[in-house]
PDB file of N, CA and C in Angstrom:
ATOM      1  N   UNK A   1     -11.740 -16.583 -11.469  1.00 56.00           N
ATOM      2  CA  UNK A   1     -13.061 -16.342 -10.910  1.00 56.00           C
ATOM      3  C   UNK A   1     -13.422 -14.871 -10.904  1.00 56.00           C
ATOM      4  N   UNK A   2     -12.502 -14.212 -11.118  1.00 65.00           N
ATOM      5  CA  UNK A   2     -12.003 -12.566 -10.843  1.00 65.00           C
ATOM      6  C   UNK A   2     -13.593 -12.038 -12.113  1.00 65.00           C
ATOM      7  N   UNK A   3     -13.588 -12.860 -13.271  1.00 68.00           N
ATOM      8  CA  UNK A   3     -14.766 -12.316 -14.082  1.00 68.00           C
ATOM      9  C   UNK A   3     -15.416 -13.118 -14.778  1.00 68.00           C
ATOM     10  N   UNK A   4     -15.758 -14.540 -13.662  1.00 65.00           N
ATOM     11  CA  UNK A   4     -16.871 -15.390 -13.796  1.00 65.00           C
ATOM     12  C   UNK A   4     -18.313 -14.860 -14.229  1.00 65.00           C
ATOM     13  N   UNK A   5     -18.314 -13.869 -13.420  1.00 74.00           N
ATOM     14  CA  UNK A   5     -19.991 -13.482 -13.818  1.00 74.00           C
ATOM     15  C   UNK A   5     -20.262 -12.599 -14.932  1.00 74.00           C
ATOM     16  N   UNK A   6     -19.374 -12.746 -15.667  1.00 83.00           N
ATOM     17  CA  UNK A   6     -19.729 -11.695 -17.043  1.00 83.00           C
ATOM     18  C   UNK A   6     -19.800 -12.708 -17.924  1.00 83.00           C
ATOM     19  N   UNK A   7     -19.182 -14.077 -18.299  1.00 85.00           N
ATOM     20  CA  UNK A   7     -19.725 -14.954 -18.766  1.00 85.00           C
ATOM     21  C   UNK A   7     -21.220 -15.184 -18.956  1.00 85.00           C
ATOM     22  N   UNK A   8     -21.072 -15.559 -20.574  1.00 88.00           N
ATOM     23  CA  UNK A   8     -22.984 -15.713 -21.389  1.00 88.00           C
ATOM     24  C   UNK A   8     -22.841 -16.765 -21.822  1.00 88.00           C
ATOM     25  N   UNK A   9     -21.736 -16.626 -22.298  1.00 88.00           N
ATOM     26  CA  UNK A   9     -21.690 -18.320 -23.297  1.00 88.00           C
ATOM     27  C   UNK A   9     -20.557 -18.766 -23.157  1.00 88.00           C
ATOM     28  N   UNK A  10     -20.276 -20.022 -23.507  1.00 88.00           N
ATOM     29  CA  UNK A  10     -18.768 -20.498 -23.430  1.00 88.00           C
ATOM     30  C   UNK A  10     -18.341 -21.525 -24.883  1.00 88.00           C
ATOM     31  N   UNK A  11     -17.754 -20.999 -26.188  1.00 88.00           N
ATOM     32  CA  UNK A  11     -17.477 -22.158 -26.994  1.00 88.00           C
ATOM     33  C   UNK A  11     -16.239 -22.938 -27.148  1.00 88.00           C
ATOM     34  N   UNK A  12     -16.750 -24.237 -27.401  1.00 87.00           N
ATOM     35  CA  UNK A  12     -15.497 -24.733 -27.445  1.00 87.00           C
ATOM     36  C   UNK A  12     -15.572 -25.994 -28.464  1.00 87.00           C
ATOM     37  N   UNK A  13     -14.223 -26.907 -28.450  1.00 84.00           N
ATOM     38  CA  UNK A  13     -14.733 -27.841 -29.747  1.00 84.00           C
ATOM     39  C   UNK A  13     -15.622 -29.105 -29.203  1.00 84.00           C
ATOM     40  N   UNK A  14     -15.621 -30.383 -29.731  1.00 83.00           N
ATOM     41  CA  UNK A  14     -16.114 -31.248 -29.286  1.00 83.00           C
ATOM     42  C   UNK A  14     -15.156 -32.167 -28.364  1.00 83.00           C
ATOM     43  N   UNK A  15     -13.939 -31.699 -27.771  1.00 82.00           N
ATOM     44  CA  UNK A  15     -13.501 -32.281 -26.855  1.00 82.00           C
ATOM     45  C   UNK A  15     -14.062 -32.071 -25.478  1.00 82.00           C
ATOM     46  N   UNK A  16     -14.848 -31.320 -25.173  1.00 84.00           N
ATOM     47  CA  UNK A  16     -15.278 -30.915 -24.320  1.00 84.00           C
ATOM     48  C   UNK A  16     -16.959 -31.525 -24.353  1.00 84.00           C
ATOM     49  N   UNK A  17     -17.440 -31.784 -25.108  1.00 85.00           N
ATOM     50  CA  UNK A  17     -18.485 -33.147 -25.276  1.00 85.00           C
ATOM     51  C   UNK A  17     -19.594 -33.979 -24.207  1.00 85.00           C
ATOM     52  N   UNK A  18     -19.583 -32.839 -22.738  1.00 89.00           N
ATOM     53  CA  UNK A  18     -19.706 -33.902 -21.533  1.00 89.00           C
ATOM     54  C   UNK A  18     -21.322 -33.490 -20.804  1.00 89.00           C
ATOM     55  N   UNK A  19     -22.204 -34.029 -21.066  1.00 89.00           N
ATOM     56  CA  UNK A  19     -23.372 -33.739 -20.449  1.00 89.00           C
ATOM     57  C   UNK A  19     -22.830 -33.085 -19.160  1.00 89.00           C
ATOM     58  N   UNK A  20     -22.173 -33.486 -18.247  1.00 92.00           N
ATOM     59  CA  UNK A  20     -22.381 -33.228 -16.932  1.00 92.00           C
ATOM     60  C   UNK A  20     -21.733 -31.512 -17.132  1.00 92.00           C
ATOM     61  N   UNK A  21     -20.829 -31.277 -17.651  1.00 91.00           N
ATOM     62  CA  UNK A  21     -20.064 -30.196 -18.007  1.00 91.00           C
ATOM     63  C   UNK A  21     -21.123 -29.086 -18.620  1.00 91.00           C
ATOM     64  N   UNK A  22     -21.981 -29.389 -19.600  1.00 90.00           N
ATOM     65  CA  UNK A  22     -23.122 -28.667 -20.083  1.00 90.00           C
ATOM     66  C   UNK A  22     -24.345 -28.712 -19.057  1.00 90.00           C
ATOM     67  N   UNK A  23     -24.241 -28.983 -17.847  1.00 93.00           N
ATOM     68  CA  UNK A  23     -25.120 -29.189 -16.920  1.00 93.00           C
ATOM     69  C   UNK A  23     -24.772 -28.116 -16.258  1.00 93.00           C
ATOM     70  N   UNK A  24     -23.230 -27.854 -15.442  1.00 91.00           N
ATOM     71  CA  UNK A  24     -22.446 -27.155 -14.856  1.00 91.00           C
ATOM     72  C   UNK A  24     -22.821 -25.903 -15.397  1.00 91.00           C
ATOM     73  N   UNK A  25     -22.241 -25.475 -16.803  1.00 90.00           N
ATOM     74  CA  UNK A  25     -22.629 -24.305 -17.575  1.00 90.00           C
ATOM     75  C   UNK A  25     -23.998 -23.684 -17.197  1.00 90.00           C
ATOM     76  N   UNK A  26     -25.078 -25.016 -17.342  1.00 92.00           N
ATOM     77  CA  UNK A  26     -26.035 -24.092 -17.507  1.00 92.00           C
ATOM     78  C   UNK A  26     -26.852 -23.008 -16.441  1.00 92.00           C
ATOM     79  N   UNK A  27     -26.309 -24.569 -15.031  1.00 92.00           N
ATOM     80  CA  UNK A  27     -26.402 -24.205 -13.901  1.00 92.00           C
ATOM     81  C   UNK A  27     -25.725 -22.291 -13.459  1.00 92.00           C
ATOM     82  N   UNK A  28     -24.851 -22.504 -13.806  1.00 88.00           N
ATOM     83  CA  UNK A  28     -24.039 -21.271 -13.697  1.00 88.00           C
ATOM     84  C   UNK A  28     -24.947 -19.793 -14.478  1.00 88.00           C
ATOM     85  N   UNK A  29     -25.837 -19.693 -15.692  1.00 90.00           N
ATOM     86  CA  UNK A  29     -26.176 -19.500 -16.243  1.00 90.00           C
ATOM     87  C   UNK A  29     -25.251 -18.737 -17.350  1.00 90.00           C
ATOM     88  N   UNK A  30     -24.557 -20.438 -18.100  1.00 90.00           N
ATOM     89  CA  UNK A  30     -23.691 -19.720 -19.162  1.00 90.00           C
ATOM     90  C   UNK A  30     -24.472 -20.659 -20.146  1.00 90.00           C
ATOM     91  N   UNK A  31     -24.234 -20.566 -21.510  1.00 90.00           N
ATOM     92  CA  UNK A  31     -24.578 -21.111 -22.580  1.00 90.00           C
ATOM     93  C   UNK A  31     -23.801 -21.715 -23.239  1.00 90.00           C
ATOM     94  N   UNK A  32     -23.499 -22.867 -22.669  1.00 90.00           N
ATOM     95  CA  UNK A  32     -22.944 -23.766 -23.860  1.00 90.00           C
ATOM     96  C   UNK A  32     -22.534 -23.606 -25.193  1.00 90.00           C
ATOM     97  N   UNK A  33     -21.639 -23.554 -25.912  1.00 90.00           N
ATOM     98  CA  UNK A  33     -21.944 -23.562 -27.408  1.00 90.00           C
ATOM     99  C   UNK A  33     -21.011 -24.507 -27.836  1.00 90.00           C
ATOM    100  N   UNK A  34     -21.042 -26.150 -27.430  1.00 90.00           N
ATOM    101  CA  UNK A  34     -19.977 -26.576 -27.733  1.00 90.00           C
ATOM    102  C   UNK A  34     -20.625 -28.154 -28.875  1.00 90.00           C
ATOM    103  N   UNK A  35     -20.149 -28.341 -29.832  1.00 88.00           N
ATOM    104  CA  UNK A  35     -20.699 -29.153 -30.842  1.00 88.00           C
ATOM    105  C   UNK A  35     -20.800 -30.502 -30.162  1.00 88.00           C
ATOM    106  N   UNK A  36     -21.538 -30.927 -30.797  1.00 88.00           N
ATOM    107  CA  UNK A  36     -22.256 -32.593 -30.004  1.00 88.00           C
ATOM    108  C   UNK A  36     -20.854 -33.297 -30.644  1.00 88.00           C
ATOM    109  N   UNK A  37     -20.359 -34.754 -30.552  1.00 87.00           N
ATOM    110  CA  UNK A  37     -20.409 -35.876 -31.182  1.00 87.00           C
ATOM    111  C   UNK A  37     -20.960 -36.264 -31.632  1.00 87.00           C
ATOM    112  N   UNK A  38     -20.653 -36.858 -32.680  1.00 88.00           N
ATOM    113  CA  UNK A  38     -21.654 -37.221 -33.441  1.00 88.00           C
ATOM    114  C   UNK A  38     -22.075 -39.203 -33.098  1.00 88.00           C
ATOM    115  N   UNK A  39     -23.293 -39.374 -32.295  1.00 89.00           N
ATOM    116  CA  UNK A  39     -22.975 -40.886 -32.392  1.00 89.00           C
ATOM    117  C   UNK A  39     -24.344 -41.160 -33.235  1.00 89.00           C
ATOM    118  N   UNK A  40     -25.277 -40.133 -33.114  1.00 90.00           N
ATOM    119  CA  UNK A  40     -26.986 -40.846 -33.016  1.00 90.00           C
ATOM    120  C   UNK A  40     -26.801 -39.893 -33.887  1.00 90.00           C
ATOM    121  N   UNK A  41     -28.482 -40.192 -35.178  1.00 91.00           N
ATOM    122  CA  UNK A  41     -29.173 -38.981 -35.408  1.00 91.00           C
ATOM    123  C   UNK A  41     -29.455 -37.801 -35.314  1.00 91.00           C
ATOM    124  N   UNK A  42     -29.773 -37.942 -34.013  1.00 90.00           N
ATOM    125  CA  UNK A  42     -30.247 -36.739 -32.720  1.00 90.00           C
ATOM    126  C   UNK A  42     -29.142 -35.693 -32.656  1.00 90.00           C
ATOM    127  N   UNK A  43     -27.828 -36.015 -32.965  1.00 87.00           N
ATOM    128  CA  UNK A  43     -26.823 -35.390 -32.656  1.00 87.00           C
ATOM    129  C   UNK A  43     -26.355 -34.251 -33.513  1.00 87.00           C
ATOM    130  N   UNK A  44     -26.878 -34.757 -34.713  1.00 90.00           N
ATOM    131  CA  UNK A  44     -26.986 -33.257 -36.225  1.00 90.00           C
ATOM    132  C   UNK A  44     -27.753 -32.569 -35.666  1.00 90.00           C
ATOM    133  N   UNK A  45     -28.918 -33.112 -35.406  1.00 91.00           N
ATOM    134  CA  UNK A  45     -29.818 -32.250 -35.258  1.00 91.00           C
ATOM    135  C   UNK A  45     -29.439 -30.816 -33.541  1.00 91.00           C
ATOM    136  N   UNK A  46     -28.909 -31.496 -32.856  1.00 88.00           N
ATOM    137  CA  UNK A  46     -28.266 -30.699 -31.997  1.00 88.00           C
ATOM    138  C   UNK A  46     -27.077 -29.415 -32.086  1.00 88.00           C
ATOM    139  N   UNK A  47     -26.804 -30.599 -33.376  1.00 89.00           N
ATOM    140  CA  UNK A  47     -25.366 -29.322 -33.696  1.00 89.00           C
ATOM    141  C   UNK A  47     -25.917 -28.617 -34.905  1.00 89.00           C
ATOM    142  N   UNK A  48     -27.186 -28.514 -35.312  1.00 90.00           N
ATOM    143  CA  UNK A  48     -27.630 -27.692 -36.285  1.00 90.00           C
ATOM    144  C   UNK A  48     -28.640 -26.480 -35.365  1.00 90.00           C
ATOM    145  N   UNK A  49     -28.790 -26.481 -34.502  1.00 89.00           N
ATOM    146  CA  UNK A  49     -29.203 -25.831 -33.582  1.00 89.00           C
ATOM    147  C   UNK A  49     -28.343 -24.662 -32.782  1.00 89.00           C
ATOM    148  N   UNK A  50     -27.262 -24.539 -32.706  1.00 88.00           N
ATOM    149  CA  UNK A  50     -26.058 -23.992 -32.285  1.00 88.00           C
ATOM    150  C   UNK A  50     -25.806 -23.029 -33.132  1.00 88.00           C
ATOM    151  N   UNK A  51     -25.664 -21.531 -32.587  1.00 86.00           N
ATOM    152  CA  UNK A  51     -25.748 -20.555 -33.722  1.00 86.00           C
ATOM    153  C   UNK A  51     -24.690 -19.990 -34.209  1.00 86.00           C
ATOM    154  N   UNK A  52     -24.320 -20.220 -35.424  1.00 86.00           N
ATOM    155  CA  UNK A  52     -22.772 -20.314 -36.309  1.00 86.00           C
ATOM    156  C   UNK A  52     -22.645 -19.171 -36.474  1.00 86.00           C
ATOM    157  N   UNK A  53     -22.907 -18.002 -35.834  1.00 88.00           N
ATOM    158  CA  UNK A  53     -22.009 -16.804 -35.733  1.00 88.00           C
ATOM    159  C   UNK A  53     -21.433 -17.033 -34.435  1.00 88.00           C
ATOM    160  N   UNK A  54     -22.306 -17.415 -33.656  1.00 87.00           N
ATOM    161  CA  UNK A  54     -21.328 -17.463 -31.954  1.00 87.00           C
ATOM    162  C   UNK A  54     -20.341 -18.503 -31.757  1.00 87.00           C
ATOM    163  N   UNK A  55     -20.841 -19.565 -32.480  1.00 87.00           N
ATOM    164  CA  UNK A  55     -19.722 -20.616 -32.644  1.00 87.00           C
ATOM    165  C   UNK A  55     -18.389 -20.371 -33.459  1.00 87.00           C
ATOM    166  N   UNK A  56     -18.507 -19.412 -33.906  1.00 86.00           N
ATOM    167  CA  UNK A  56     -17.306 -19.064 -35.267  1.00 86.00           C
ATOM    168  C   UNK A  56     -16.631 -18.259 -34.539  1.00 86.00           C
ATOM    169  N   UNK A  57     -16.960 -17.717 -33.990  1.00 87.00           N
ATOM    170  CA  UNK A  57     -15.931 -16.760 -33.125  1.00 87.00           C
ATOM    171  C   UNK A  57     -14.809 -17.655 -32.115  1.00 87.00           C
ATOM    172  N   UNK A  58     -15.197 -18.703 -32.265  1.00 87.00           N
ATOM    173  CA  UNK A  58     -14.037 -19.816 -31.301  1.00 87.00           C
ATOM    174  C   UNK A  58     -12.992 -19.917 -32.302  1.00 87.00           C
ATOM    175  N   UNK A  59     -13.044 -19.462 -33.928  1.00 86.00           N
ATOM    176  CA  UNK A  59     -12.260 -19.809 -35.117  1.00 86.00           C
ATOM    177  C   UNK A  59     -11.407 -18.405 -34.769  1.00 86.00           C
ATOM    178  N   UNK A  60     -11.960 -17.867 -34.237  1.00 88.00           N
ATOM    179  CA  UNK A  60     -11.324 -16.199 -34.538  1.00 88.00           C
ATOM    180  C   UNK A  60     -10.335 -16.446 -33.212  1.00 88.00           C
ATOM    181  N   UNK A  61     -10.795 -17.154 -32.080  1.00 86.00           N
ATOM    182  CA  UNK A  61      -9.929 -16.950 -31.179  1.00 86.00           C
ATOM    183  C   UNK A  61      -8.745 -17.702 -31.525  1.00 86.00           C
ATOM    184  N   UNK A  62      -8.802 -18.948 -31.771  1.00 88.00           N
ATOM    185  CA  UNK A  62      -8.014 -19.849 -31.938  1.00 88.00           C
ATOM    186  C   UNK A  62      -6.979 -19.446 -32.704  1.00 88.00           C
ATOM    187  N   UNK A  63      -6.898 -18.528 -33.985  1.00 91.00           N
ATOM    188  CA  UNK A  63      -6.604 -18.097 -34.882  1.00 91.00           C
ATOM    189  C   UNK A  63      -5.442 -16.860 -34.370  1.00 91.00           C
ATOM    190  N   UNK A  64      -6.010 -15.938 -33.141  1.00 91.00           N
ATOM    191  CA  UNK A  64      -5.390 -15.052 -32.680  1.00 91.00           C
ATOM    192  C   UNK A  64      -4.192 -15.609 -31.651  1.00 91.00           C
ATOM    193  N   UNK A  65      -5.043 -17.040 -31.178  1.00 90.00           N
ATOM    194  CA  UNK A  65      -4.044 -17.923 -29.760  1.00 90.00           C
ATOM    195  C   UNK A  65      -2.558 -17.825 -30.531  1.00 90.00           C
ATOM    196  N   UNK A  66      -2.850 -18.625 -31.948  1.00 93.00           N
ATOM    197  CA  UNK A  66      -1.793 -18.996 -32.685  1.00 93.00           C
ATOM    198  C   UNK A  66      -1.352 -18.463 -32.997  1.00 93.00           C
ATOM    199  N   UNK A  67      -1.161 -17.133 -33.391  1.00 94.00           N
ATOM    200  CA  UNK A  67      -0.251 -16.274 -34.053  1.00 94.00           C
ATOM    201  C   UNK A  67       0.162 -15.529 -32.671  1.00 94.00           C
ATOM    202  N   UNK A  68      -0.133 -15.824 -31.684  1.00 93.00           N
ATOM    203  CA  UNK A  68       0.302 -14.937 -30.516  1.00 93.00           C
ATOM    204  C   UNK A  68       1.490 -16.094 -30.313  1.00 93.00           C
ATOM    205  N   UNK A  69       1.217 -17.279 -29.996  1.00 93.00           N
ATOM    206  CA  UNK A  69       2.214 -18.498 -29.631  1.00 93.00           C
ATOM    207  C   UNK A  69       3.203 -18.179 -30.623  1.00 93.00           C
ATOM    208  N   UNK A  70       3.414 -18.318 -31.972  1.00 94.00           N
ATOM    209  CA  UNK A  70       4.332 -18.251 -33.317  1.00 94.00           C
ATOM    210  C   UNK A  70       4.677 -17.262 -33.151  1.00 94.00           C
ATOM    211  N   UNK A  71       4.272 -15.532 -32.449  1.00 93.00           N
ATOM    212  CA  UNK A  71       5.149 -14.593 -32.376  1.00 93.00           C
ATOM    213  C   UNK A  71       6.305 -14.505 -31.349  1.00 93.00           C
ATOM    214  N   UNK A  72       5.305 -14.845 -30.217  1.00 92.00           N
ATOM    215  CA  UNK A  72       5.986 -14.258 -28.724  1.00 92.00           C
ATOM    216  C   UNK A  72       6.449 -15.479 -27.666  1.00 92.00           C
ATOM    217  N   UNK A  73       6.164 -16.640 -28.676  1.00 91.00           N
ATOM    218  CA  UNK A  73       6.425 -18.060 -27.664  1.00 91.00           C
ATOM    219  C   UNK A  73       5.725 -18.638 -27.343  1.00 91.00           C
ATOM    220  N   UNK A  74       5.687 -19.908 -27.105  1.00 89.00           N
ATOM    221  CA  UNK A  74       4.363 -20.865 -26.089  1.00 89.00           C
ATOM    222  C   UNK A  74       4.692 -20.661 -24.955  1.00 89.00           C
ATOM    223  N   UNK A  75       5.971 -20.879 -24.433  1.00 91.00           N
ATOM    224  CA  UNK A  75       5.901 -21.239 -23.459  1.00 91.00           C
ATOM    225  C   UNK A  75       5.999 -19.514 -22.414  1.00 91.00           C
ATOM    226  N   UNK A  76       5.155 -19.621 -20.882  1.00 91.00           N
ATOM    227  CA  UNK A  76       5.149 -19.149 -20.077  1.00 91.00           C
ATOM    228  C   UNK A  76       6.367 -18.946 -19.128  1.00 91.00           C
ATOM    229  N   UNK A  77       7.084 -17.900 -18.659  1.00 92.00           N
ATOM    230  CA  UNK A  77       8.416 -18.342 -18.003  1.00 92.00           C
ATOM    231  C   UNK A  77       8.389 -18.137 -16.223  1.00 92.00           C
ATOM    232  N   UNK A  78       6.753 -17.435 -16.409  1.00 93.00           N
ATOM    233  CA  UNK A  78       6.951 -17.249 -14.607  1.00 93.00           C
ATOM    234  C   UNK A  78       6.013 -18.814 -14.152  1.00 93.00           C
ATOM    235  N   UNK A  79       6.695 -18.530 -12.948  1.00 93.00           N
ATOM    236  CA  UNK A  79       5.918 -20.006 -12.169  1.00 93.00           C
ATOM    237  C   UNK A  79       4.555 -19.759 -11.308  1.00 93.00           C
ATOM    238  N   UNK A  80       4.497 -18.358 -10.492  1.00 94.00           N
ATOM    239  CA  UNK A  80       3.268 -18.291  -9.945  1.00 94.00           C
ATOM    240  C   UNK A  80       2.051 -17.892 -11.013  1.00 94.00           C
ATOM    241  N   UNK A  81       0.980 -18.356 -10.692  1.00 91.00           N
ATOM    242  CA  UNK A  81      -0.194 -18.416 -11.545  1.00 91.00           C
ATOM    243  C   UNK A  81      -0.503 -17.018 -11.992  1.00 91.00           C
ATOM    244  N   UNK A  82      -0.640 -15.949 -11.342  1.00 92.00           N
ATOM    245  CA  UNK A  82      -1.237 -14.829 -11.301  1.00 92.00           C
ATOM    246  C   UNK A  82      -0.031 -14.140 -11.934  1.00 92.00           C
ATOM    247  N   UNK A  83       1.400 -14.495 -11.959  1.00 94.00           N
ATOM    248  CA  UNK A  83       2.149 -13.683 -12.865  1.00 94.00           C
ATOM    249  C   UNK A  83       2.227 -14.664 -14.665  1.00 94.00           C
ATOM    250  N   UNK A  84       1.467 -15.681 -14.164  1.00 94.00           N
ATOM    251  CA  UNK A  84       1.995 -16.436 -16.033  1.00 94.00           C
ATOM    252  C   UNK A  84       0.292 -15.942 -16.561  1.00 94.00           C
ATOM    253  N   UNK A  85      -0.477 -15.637 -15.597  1.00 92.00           N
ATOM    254  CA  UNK A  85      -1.705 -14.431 -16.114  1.00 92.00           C
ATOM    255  C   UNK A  85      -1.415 -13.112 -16.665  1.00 92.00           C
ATOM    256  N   UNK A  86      -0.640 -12.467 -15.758  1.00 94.00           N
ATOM    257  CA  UNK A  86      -0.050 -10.927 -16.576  1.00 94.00           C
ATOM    258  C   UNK A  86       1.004 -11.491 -17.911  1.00 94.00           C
ATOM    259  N   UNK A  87       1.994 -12.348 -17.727  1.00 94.00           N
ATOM    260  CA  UNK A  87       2.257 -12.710 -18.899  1.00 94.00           C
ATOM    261  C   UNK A  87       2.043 -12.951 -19.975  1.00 94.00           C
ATOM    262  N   UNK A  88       0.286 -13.095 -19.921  1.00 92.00           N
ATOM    263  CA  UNK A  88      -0.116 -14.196 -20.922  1.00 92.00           C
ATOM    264  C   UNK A  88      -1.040 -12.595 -21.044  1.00 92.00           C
ATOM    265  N   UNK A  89      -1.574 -11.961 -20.411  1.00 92.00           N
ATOM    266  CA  UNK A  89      -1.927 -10.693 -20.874  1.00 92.00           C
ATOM    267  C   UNK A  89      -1.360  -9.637 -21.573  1.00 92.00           C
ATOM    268  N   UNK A  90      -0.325  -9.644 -20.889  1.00 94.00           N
ATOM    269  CA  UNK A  90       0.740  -8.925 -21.483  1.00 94.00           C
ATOM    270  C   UNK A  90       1.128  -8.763 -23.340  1.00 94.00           C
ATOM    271  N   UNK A  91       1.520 -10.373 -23.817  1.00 94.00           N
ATOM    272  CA  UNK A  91       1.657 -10.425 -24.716  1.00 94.00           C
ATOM    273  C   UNK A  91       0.291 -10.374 -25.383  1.00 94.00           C
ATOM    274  N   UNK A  92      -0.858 -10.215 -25.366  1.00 93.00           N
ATOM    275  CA  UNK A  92      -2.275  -9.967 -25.905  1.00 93.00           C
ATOM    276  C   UNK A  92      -2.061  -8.512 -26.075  1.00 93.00           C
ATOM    277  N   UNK A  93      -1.926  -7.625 -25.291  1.00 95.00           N
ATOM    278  CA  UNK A  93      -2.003  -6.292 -25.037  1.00 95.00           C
ATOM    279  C   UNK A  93      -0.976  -6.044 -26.510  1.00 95.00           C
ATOM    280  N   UNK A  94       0.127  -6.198 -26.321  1.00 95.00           N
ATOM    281  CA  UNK A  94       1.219  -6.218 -27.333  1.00 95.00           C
ATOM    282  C   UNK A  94       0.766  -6.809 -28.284  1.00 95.00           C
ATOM    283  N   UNK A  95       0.286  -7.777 -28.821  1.00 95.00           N
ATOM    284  CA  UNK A  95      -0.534  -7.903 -30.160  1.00 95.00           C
ATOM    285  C   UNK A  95      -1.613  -7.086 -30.565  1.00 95.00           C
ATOM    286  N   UNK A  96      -2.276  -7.106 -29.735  1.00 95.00           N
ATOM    287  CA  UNK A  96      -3.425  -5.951 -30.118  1.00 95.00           C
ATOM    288  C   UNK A  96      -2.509  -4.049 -30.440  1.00 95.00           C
ATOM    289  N   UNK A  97      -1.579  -3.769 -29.559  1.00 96.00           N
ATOM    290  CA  UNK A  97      -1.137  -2.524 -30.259  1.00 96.00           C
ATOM    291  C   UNK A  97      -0.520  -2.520 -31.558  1.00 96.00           C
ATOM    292  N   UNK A  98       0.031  -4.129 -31.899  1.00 95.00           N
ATOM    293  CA  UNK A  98       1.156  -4.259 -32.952  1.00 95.00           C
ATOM    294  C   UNK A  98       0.280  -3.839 -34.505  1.00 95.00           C
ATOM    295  N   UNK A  99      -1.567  -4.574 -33.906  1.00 94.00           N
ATOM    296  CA  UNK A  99      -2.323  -4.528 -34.749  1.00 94.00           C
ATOM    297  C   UNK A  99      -2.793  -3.265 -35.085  1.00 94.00           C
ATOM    298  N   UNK A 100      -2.973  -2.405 -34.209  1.00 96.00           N
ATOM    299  CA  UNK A 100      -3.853  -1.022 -34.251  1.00 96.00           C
ATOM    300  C   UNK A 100      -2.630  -0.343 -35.098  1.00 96.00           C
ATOM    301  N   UNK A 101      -1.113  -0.351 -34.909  1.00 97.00           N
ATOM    302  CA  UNK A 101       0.202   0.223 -35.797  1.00 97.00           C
ATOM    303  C   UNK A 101      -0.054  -0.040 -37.495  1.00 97.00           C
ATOM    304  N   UNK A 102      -0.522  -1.093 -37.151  1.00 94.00           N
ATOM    305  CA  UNK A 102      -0.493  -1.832 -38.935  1.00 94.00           C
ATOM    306  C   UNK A 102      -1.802  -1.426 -39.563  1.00 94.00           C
ATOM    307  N   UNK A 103      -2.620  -0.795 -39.024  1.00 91.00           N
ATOM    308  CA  UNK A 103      -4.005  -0.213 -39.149  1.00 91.00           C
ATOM    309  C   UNK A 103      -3.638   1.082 -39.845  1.00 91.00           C
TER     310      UNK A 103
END
């Protein structure tokens, strides 16, 4: 919650799919950017509406998740929340310098 309010948008894939959830968002005043299901017509037309630079950047994260997991581990080893947070920061911080070295 620490930096709820800097949130604009939020993307994600279509597992996340849930009117009431895109209700929540909007309420909050974040922006959705998460692709319809496809059941109806209506539903291209929704996900052609969604702007594929902001949506693509969920490719970039995903992309960075994974090579952080394949370097430094999946798994988390502390048990309280707020230290498997510095953990999970931690190793970000350390990818990002490993990257700026190789620069």
């Amino acid at each position: 919650l620490r930096n709820a309010g800097d949130l604009r948008s939020l993307a994600a894939d279509k597992g996340y799919d849930d009117m009431g959830f895109r209700e929540e968002l909007r309420a909050e005043g974040v922006r959705p950017l998460i692709k319809h299901r496809v059941f109806a017509p209506y539903d291209h037309a929704h996900n052609a509406r969604i702007d594929d630079d902001l949506y693509n950047q969920r490719s970039v994260c995903e992309t960075v998740n994974s090579v952080i997991k394949r370097s430094y581990g999946s798994a988390v080893r502390a048990r309280a929340w707020y230290r498997q947070f510095r953990e999970i920061v931690l190793a970000a911080a350390v990818y990002n310098v490993e990257q700026a070295v190789k620069q």
